[in-house]
PDB file of C-alpha atoms in Angstrom:
ATOM      1  CA  UNK A   1       6.439 -24.016  83.834  1.00  0.00           C
ATOM      2  CA  UNK A   2       9.990 -22.949  82.934  1.00  0.00           C
ATOM      3  CA  UNK A   3      10.464 -20.347  80.244  1.00  0.00           C
ATOM      4  CA  UNK A   4      11.853 -21.366  76.870  1.00  0.00           C
ATOM      5  CA  UNK A   5      15.569 -20.627  76.572  1.00  0.00           C
ATOM      6  CA  UNK A   6      16.446 -17.378  74.872  1.00  0.00           C
ATOM      7  CA  UNK A   7      18.351 -17.934  71.660  1.00  0.00           C
ATOM      8  CA  UNK A   8      21.106 -15.665  70.445  1.00  0.00           C
ATOM      9  CA  UNK A   9      20.830 -14.440  66.886  1.00  0.00           C
ATOM     10  CA  UNK A  10      22.147 -16.864  64.272  1.00  0.00           C
ATOM     11  CA  UNK A  11      21.931 -19.849  66.643  1.00  0.00           C
ATOM     12  CA  UNK A  12      21.924 -22.886  64.291  1.00  0.00           C
ATOM     13  CA  UNK A  13      19.748 -24.857  66.712  1.00  0.00           C
ATOM     14  CA  UNK A  14      16.807 -22.808  65.456  1.00  0.00           C
ATOM     15  CA  UNK A  15      16.879 -24.870  62.278  1.00  0.00           C
ATOM     16  CA  UNK A  16      16.298 -28.037  64.310  1.00  0.00           C
ATOM     17  CA  UNK A  17      13.247 -26.433  65.902  1.00  0.00           C
ATOM     18  CA  UNK A  18      11.956 -25.414  62.454  1.00  0.00           C
ATOM     19  CA  UNK A  19      12.777 -28.654  60.630  1.00  0.00           C
ATOM     20  CA  UNK A  20       9.123 -29.259  59.676  1.00  0.00           C
ATOM     21  CA  UNK A  21       9.068 -25.899  57.886  1.00  0.00           C
ATOM     22  CA  UNK A  22      11.550 -26.736  55.105  1.00  0.00           C
ATOM     23  CA  UNK A  23       8.936 -27.959  52.632  1.00  0.00           C
ATOM     24  CA  UNK A  24       5.781 -26.592  54.254  1.00  0.00           C
ATOM     25  CA  UNK A  25       3.414 -24.678  51.983  1.00  0.00           C
ATOM     26  CA  UNK A  26       3.549 -21.049  53.087  1.00  0.00           C
ATOM     27  CA  UNK A  27       5.812 -22.032  55.974  1.00  0.00           C
ATOM     28  CA  UNK A  28       8.612 -20.123  57.672  1.00  0.00           C
ATOM     29  CA  UNK A  29      11.045 -21.119  54.938  1.00  0.00           C
ATOM     30  CA  UNK A  30       8.846 -20.186  51.968  1.00  0.00           C
ATOM     31  CA  UNK A  31      11.265 -17.398  50.903  1.00  0.00           C
ATOM     32  CA  UNK A  32      14.118 -19.923  50.942  1.00  0.00           C
ATOM     33  CA  UNK A  33      12.114 -22.082  48.536  1.00  0.00           C
ATOM     34  CA  UNK A  34      11.844 -19.141  46.135  1.00  0.00           C
ATOM     35  CA  UNK A  35      15.554 -18.363  46.439  1.00  0.00           C
ATOM     36  CA  UNK A  36      16.450 -22.008  45.752  1.00  0.00           C
ATOM     37  CA  UNK A  37      14.524 -21.883  42.482  1.00  0.00           C
ATOM     38  CA  UNK A  38      16.404 -18.724  41.472  1.00  0.00           C
ATOM     39  CA  UNK A  39      19.728 -20.259  42.529  1.00  0.00           C
ATOM     40  CA  UNK A  40      19.198 -23.274  40.300  1.00  0.00           C
ATOM     41  CA  UNK A  41      19.032 -21.048  37.237  1.00  0.00           C
ATOM     42  CA  UNK A  42      22.766 -20.413  37.646  1.00  0.00           C
ATOM     43  CA  UNK A  43      23.726 -24.099  37.785  1.00  0.00           C
ATOM     44  CA  UNK A  44      24.975 -25.399  34.416  1.00  0.00           C
ATOM     45  CA  UNK A  45      24.166 -28.883  33.167  1.00  0.00           C
ATOM     46  CA  UNK A  46      26.745 -31.565  33.945  1.00  0.00           C
ATOM     47  CA  UNK A  47      29.371 -32.108  31.274  1.00  0.00           C
ATOM     48  CA  UNK A  48      30.745 -35.460  32.408  1.00  0.00           C
ATOM     49  CA  UNK A  49      29.573 -38.760  33.823  1.00  0.00           C
ATOM     50  CA  UNK A  50      29.727 -38.842  37.611  1.00  0.00           C
ATOM     51  CA  UNK A  51      29.678 -35.063  38.017  1.00  0.00           C
ATOM     52  CA  UNK A  52      29.107 -33.864  41.580  1.00  0.00           C
ATOM     53  CA  UNK A  53      27.091 -30.873  42.749  1.00  0.00           C
ATOM     54  CA  UNK A  54      28.117 -30.019  46.308  1.00  0.00           C
ATOM     55  CA  UNK A  55      25.377 -28.153  48.176  1.00  0.00           C
ATOM     56  CA  UNK A  56      26.995 -26.540  51.227  1.00  0.00           C
ATOM     57  CA  UNK A  57      24.567 -25.773  54.080  1.00  0.00           C
ATOM     58  CA  UNK A  58      21.909 -27.660  52.152  1.00  0.00           C
ATOM     59  CA  UNK A  59      19.326 -27.552  54.952  1.00  0.00           C
ATOM     60  CA  UNK A  60      16.277 -29.560  53.942  1.00  0.00           C
ATOM     61  CA  UNK A  61      17.438 -29.952  50.339  1.00  0.00           C
ATOM     62  CA  UNK A  62      15.322 -27.220  48.748  1.00  0.00           C
ATOM     63  CA  UNK A  63      17.588 -27.084  45.691  1.00  0.00           C
ATOM     64  CA  UNK A  64      17.016 -30.754  44.833  1.00  0.00           C
ATOM     65  CA  UNK A  65      13.929 -30.620  42.566  1.00  0.00           C
ATOM     66  CA  UNK A  66      15.359 -27.736  40.574  1.00  0.00           C
ATOM     67  CA  UNK A  67      18.626 -29.503  39.661  1.00  0.00           C
ATOM     68  CA  UNK A  68      17.347 -33.084  39.444  1.00  0.00           C
ATOM     69  CA  UNK A  69      17.537 -33.191  35.651  1.00  0.00           C
ATOM     70  CA  UNK A  70      20.971 -31.606  35.249  1.00  0.00           C
ATOM     71  CA  UNK A  71      22.992 -34.830  35.523  1.00  0.00           C
ATOM     72  CA  UNK A  72      24.696 -34.417  38.911  1.00  0.00           C
ATOM     73  CA  UNK A  73      25.121 -36.524  41.987  1.00  0.00           C
ATOM     74  CA  UNK A  74      23.687 -34.046  44.493  1.00  0.00           C
ATOM     75  CA  UNK A  75      25.704 -34.122  47.728  1.00  0.00           C
ATOM     76  CA  UNK A  76      24.562 -31.942  50.611  1.00  0.00           C
ATOM     77  CA  UNK A  77      26.681 -30.847  53.574  1.00  0.00           C
ATOM     78  CA  UNK A  78      25.139 -29.372  56.694  1.00  0.00           C
ATOM     79  CA  UNK A  79      25.854 -28.996  60.401  1.00  0.00           C
ATOM     80  CA  UNK A  80      22.393 -30.104  61.436  1.00  0.00           C
ATOM     81  CA  UNK A  81      21.288 -33.732  61.260  1.00  0.00           C
ATOM     82  CA  UNK A  82      17.506 -33.079  61.271  1.00  0.00           C
ATOM     83  CA  UNK A  83      17.762 -31.038  58.095  1.00  0.00           C
ATOM     84  CA  UNK A  84      19.970 -33.673  56.462  1.00  0.00           C
ATOM     85  CA  UNK A  85      17.339 -36.335  57.139  1.00  0.00           C
ATOM     86  CA  UNK A  86      14.819 -34.202  55.257  1.00  0.00           C
ATOM     87  CA  UNK A  87      17.283 -33.531  52.438  1.00  0.00           C
ATOM     88  CA  UNK A  88      17.910 -37.259  52.003  1.00  0.00           C
ATOM     89  CA  UNK A  89      14.160 -37.793  51.555  1.00  0.00           C
ATOM     90  CA  UNK A  90      14.408 -35.477  48.541  1.00  0.00           C
ATOM     91  CA  UNK A  91      17.287 -37.290  46.860  1.00  0.00           C
ATOM     92  CA  UNK A  92      20.302 -35.511  48.374  1.00  0.00           C
ATOM     93  CA  UNK A  93      23.296 -37.573  49.510  1.00  0.00           C
ATOM     94  CA  UNK A  94      23.759 -36.248  53.083  1.00  0.00           C
ATOM     95  CA  UNK A  95      27.107 -35.423  54.716  1.00  0.00           C
ATOM     96  CA  UNK A  96      27.336 -33.932  58.196  1.00  0.00           C
ATOM     97  CA  UNK A  97      30.065 -31.324  58.341  1.00  0.00           C
ATOM     98  CA  UNK A  98      31.167 -27.743  58.922  1.00  0.00           C
ATOM     99  CA  UNK A  99      31.704 -25.295  56.046  1.00  0.00           C
ATOM    100  CA  UNK A 100      34.945 -24.242  57.730  1.00  0.00           C
ATOM    101  CA  UNK A 101      36.289 -27.793  57.457  1.00  0.00           C
ATOM    102  CA  UNK A 102      34.414 -29.597  54.708  1.00  0.00           C
ATOM    103  CA  UNK A 103      34.906 -33.369  55.151  1.00  0.00           C
ATOM    104  CA  UNK A 104      35.683 -33.852  51.459  1.00  0.00           C
ATOM    105  CA  UNK A 105      38.845 -34.095  49.332  1.00  0.00           C
ATOM    106  CA  UNK A 106      40.235 -31.339  47.145  1.00  0.00           C
ATOM    107  CA  UNK A 107      38.655 -30.702  43.729  1.00  0.00           C
ATOM    108  CA  UNK A 108      35.808 -33.160  44.284  1.00  0.00           C
ATOM    109  CA  UNK A 109      32.909 -31.066  42.944  1.00  0.00           C
ATOM    110  CA  UNK A 110      32.043 -29.823  39.481  1.00  0.00           C
ATOM    111  CA  UNK A 111      29.672 -27.271  41.000  1.00  0.00           C
ATOM    112  CA  UNK A 112      29.727 -25.878  44.536  1.00  0.00           C
ATOM    113  CA  UNK A 113      26.589 -24.142  45.755  1.00  0.00           C
ATOM    114  CA  UNK A 114      26.489 -21.984  48.882  1.00  0.00           C
ATOM    115  CA  UNK A 115      22.885 -20.934  49.238  1.00  0.00           C
ATOM    116  CA  UNK A 116      21.865 -18.491  51.956  1.00  0.00           C
ATOM    117  CA  UNK A 117      24.771 -19.453  54.182  1.00  0.00           C
ATOM    118  CA  UNK A 118      27.568 -16.889  53.815  1.00  0.00           C
ATOM    119  CA  UNK A 119      25.587 -14.427  55.961  1.00  0.00           C
ATOM    120  CA  UNK A 120      25.716 -16.968  58.793  1.00  0.00           C
ATOM    121  CA  UNK A 121      29.496 -17.436  59.046  1.00  0.00           C
ATOM    122  CA  UNK A 122      31.922 -15.443  61.163  1.00  0.00           C
ATOM    123  CA  UNK A 123      34.988 -16.112  58.982  1.00  0.00           C
ATOM    124  CA  UNK A 124      34.066 -15.374  55.368  1.00  0.00           C
ATOM    125  CA  UNK A 125      37.602 -15.767  53.930  1.00  0.00           C
ATOM    126  CA  UNK A 126      38.024 -19.192  55.533  1.00  0.00           C
ATOM    127  CA  UNK A 127      34.700 -20.451  54.207  1.00  0.00           C
ATOM    128  CA  UNK A 128      35.339 -19.138  50.693  1.00  0.00           C
ATOM    129  CA  UNK A 129      38.740 -20.849  50.789  1.00  0.00           C
ATOM    130  CA  UNK A 130      37.029 -24.146  51.604  1.00  0.00           C
ATOM    131  CA  UNK A 131      34.464 -23.712  48.842  1.00  0.00           C
ATOM    132  CA  UNK A 132      37.289 -23.073  46.379  1.00  0.00           C
ATOM    133  CA  UNK A 133      39.337 -26.003  47.684  1.00  0.00           C
ATOM    134  CA  UNK A 134      36.651 -28.598  46.945  1.00  0.00           C
ATOM    135  CA  UNK A 135      35.798 -27.097  43.527  1.00  0.00           C
ATOM    136  CA  UNK A 136      37.425 -28.635  40.463  1.00  0.00           C
ATOM    137  CA  UNK A 137      39.415 -26.387  38.126  1.00  0.00           C
ATOM    138  CA  UNK A 138      36.939 -25.130  35.553  1.00  0.00           C
ATOM    139  CA  UNK A 139      34.057 -25.752  37.959  1.00  0.00           C
ATOM    140  CA  UNK A 140      31.346 -23.286  38.889  1.00  0.00           C
ATOM    141  CA  UNK A 141      30.689 -21.619  42.241  1.00  0.00           C
ATOM    142  CA  UNK A 142      27.136 -20.392  42.868  1.00  0.00           C
ATOM    143  CA  UNK A 143      26.164 -18.449  45.989  1.00  0.00           C
ATOM    144  CA  UNK A 144      23.406 -16.202  47.222  1.00  0.00           C
ATOM    145  CA  UNK A 145      23.458 -14.161  50.390  1.00  0.00           C
ATOM    146  CA  UNK A 146      22.542 -10.889  52.082  1.00  0.00           C
ATOM    147  CA  UNK A 147      24.528  -7.701  51.587  1.00  0.00           C
ATOM    148  CA  UNK A 148      26.103  -5.766  54.431  1.00  0.00           C
ATOM    149  CA  UNK A 149      24.088  -2.583  53.890  1.00  0.00           C
ATOM    150  CA  UNK A 150      21.676  -0.466  55.900  1.00  0.00           C
ATOM    151  CA  UNK A 151      18.806  -1.196  53.510  1.00  0.00           C
ATOM    152  CA  UNK A 152      19.444  -4.942  53.753  1.00  0.00           C
ATOM    153  CA  UNK A 153      19.276  -4.781  57.549  1.00  0.00           C
ATOM    154  CA  UNK A 154      16.105  -2.684  57.360  1.00  0.00           C
ATOM    155  CA  UNK A 155      14.359  -5.088  54.998  1.00  0.00           C
ATOM    156  CA  UNK A 156      15.483  -8.411  56.476  1.00  0.00           C
ATOM    157  CA  UNK A 157      15.532  -7.576  60.188  1.00  0.00           C
ATOM    158  CA  UNK A 158      13.414  -4.530  60.991  1.00  0.00           C
ATOM    159  CA  UNK A 159      10.637  -5.203  58.480  1.00  0.00           C
ATOM    160  CA  UNK A 160      10.744  -8.942  57.744  1.00  0.00           C
ATOM    161  CA  UNK A 161      10.950 -10.032  61.369  1.00  0.00           C
ATOM    162  CA  UNK A 162       8.273  -7.579  62.450  1.00  0.00           C
ATOM    163  CA  UNK A 163       5.942  -8.809  59.688  1.00  0.00           C
ATOM    164  CA  UNK A 164       6.967 -12.421  60.369  1.00  0.00           C
ATOM    165  CA  UNK A 165       8.324 -12.814  56.869  1.00  0.00           C
ATOM    166  CA  UNK A 166      11.314 -14.615  58.405  1.00  0.00           C
ATOM    167  CA  UNK A 167      11.670 -16.224  61.838  1.00  0.00           C
ATOM    168  CA  UNK A 168      12.952 -13.756  64.431  1.00  0.00           C
ATOM    169  CA  UNK A 169      16.614 -14.180  65.306  1.00  0.00           C
ATOM    170  CA  UNK A 170      17.510 -16.357  62.341  1.00  0.00           C
ATOM    171  CA  UNK A 171      20.021 -13.782  61.091  1.00  0.00           C
ATOM    172  CA  UNK A 172      22.722 -11.727  62.763  1.00  0.00           C
ATOM    173  CA  UNK A 173      23.097  -8.567  60.667  1.00  0.00           C
ATOM    174  CA  UNK A 174      26.672  -8.108  61.859  1.00  0.00           C
ATOM    175  CA  UNK A 175      27.559 -11.129  59.678  1.00  0.00           C
ATOM    176  CA  UNK A 176      26.017  -9.813  56.473  1.00  0.00           C
ATOM    177  CA  UNK A 177      28.395 -10.006  53.527  1.00  0.00           C
ATOM    178  CA  UNK A 178      30.590  -7.203  52.235  1.00  0.00           C
ATOM    179  CA  UNK A 179      30.247  -7.581  48.461  1.00  0.00           C
ATOM    180  CA  UNK A 180      33.699  -6.204  47.616  1.00  0.00           C
ATOM    181  CA  UNK A 181      35.340  -8.494  50.177  1.00  0.00           C
ATOM    182  CA  UNK A 182      33.543 -11.531  48.738  1.00  0.00           C
ATOM    183  CA  UNK A 183      34.716 -10.710  45.216  1.00  0.00           C
ATOM    184  CA  UNK A 184      38.289 -10.081  46.375  1.00  0.00           C
ATOM    185  CA  UNK A 185      38.539 -13.242  48.467  1.00  0.00           C
ATOM    186  CA  UNK A 186      37.151 -15.402  45.664  1.00  0.00           C
ATOM    187  CA  UNK A 187      39.640 -13.860  43.226  1.00  0.00           C
ATOM    188  CA  UNK A 188      42.480 -14.881  45.553  1.00  0.00           C
ATOM    189  CA  UNK A 189      41.396 -18.481  44.931  1.00  0.00           C
ATOM    190  CA  UNK A 190      41.084 -18.144  41.180  1.00  0.00           C
ATOM    191  CA  UNK A 191      37.331 -17.494  40.984  1.00  0.00           C
ATOM    192  CA  UNK A 192      36.136 -14.324  39.245  1.00  0.00           C
ATOM    193  CA  UNK A 193      32.648 -13.656  40.605  1.00  0.00           C
ATOM    194  CA  UNK A 194      29.830 -11.851  38.866  1.00  0.00           C
ATOM    195  CA  UNK A 195      27.192 -10.366  41.185  1.00  0.00           C
ATOM    196  CA  UNK A 196      23.524  -9.845  40.398  1.00  0.00           C
ATOM    197  CA  UNK A 197      20.701  -8.778  42.675  1.00  0.00           C
ATOM    198  CA  UNK A 198      17.399 -10.550  43.236  1.00  0.00           C
ATOM    199  CA  UNK A 199      13.998  -9.030  43.829  1.00  0.00           C
ATOM    200  CA  UNK A 200      10.532 -10.568  44.088  1.00  0.00           C
ATOM    201  CA  UNK A 201       8.047 -10.216  41.253  1.00  0.00           C
ATOM    202  CA  UNK A 202       5.619  -7.617  42.601  1.00  0.00           C
ATOM    203  CA  UNK A 203       2.496  -9.235  41.038  1.00  0.00           C
ATOM    204  CA  UNK A 204       3.563 -12.662  42.330  1.00  0.00           C
ATOM    205  CA  UNK A 205       4.154 -11.308  45.821  1.00  0.00           C
ATOM    206  CA  UNK A 206       0.788  -9.571  45.882  1.00  0.00           C
ATOM    207  CA  UNK A 207      -0.959 -12.779  44.800  1.00  0.00           C
ATOM    208  CA  UNK A 208       0.992 -14.770  47.365  1.00  0.00           C
ATOM    209  CA  UNK A 209      -0.046 -12.391  50.160  1.00  0.00           C
ATOM    210  CA  UNK A 210      -3.645 -12.767  49.019  1.00  0.00           C
ATOM    211  CA  UNK A 211      -3.199 -16.567  49.002  1.00  0.00           C
ATOM    212  CA  UNK A 212      -3.850 -16.775  45.275  1.00  0.00           C
ATOM    213  CA  UNK A 213      -0.391 -18.122  44.456  1.00  0.00           C
ATOM    214  CA  UNK A 214       1.838 -20.757  46.018  1.00  0.00           C
ATOM    215  CA  UNK A 215       5.238 -19.298  45.183  1.00  0.00           C
ATOM    216  CA  UNK A 216       6.952 -16.071  44.187  1.00  0.00           C
ATOM    217  CA  UNK A 217       9.389 -15.695  41.323  1.00  0.00           C
ATOM    218  CA  UNK A 218      12.619 -13.882  42.148  1.00  0.00           C
ATOM    219  CA  UNK A 219      13.886 -11.769  39.272  1.00  0.00           C
ATOM    220  CA  UNK A 220      17.405 -10.516  38.518  1.00  0.00           C
ATOM    221  CA  UNK A 221      18.141  -6.846  39.135  1.00  0.00           C
ATOM    222  CA  UNK A 222      21.201  -4.595  38.964  1.00  0.00           C
ATOM    223  CA  UNK A 223      20.777  -3.652  42.605  1.00  0.00           C
ATOM    224  CA  UNK A 224      22.824  -5.980  44.820  1.00  0.00           C
ATOM    225  CA  UNK A 225      22.234  -4.013  48.031  1.00  0.00           C
ATOM    226  CA  UNK A 226      19.858  -6.508  49.668  1.00  0.00           C
ATOM    227  CA  UNK A 227      19.738 -10.086  48.350  1.00  0.00           C
ATOM    228  CA  UNK A 228      22.287 -10.967  45.706  1.00  0.00           C
ATOM    229  CA  UNK A 229      23.712 -13.898  43.785  1.00  0.00           C
ATOM    230  CA  UNK A 230      27.363 -14.570  42.984  1.00  0.00           C
ATOM    231  CA  UNK A 231      28.538 -16.901  40.236  1.00  0.00           C
ATOM    232  CA  UNK A 232      31.976 -17.633  38.792  1.00  0.00           C
ATOM    233  CA  UNK A 233      34.232 -20.313  37.371  1.00  0.00           C
ATOM    234  CA  UNK A 234      37.446 -21.510  38.936  1.00  0.00           C
ATOM    235  CA  UNK A 235      40.511 -21.035  36.778  1.00  0.00           C
ATOM    236  CA  UNK A 236      41.676 -24.144  34.958  1.00  0.00           C
ATOM    237  CA  UNK A 237      45.219 -25.264  35.648  1.00  0.00           C
TER     238      UNK A 237
END
């Protein structure tokens, strides 16, 4: 029997292999489900008929149930077709595309969401430029990602992979996001970002570990050194 091929860190094909985990109870992507719920809290309600929420790197569409009542047409872009099939089953309009070259016109979205994807890209300025390009003036950008810090690498690689809290090799810590760079690059495109950290509710996490709870609430914190959110509005013309 031949050995399974060794994957490099951050290989997007891992998401194809884990496609059944997107919505699985207590599955490999359970933390992403919690983060999606926290992300949705930053999405404002639609203010016009036909408003579009563009979900970049949407994966299996975990954001969908949390924004379903906000009045948007939820469009999801992702590189991987298997995840898009799952997202479509949850009400997302699927578009196959690369965040570096979004296959969409300028100023098409009222809200652009980049959930847990900036730590996977090699060219942060180029991706932020694309997110800003497709965002309407006055629209909102919402992102969450992992900080480029020693404690973030310790928690998400050394500890989480060892304890199987995240699949091994899913992240490349060399791509983790410099918070100051993210703020500066967004400002160049007319988006003033506010950063806030996220941390799990300790009682929820304890109950989840003991299998007494199905999810874990993520709470805002001043510390942005591990997992953080970024939200800002694009300047109106």
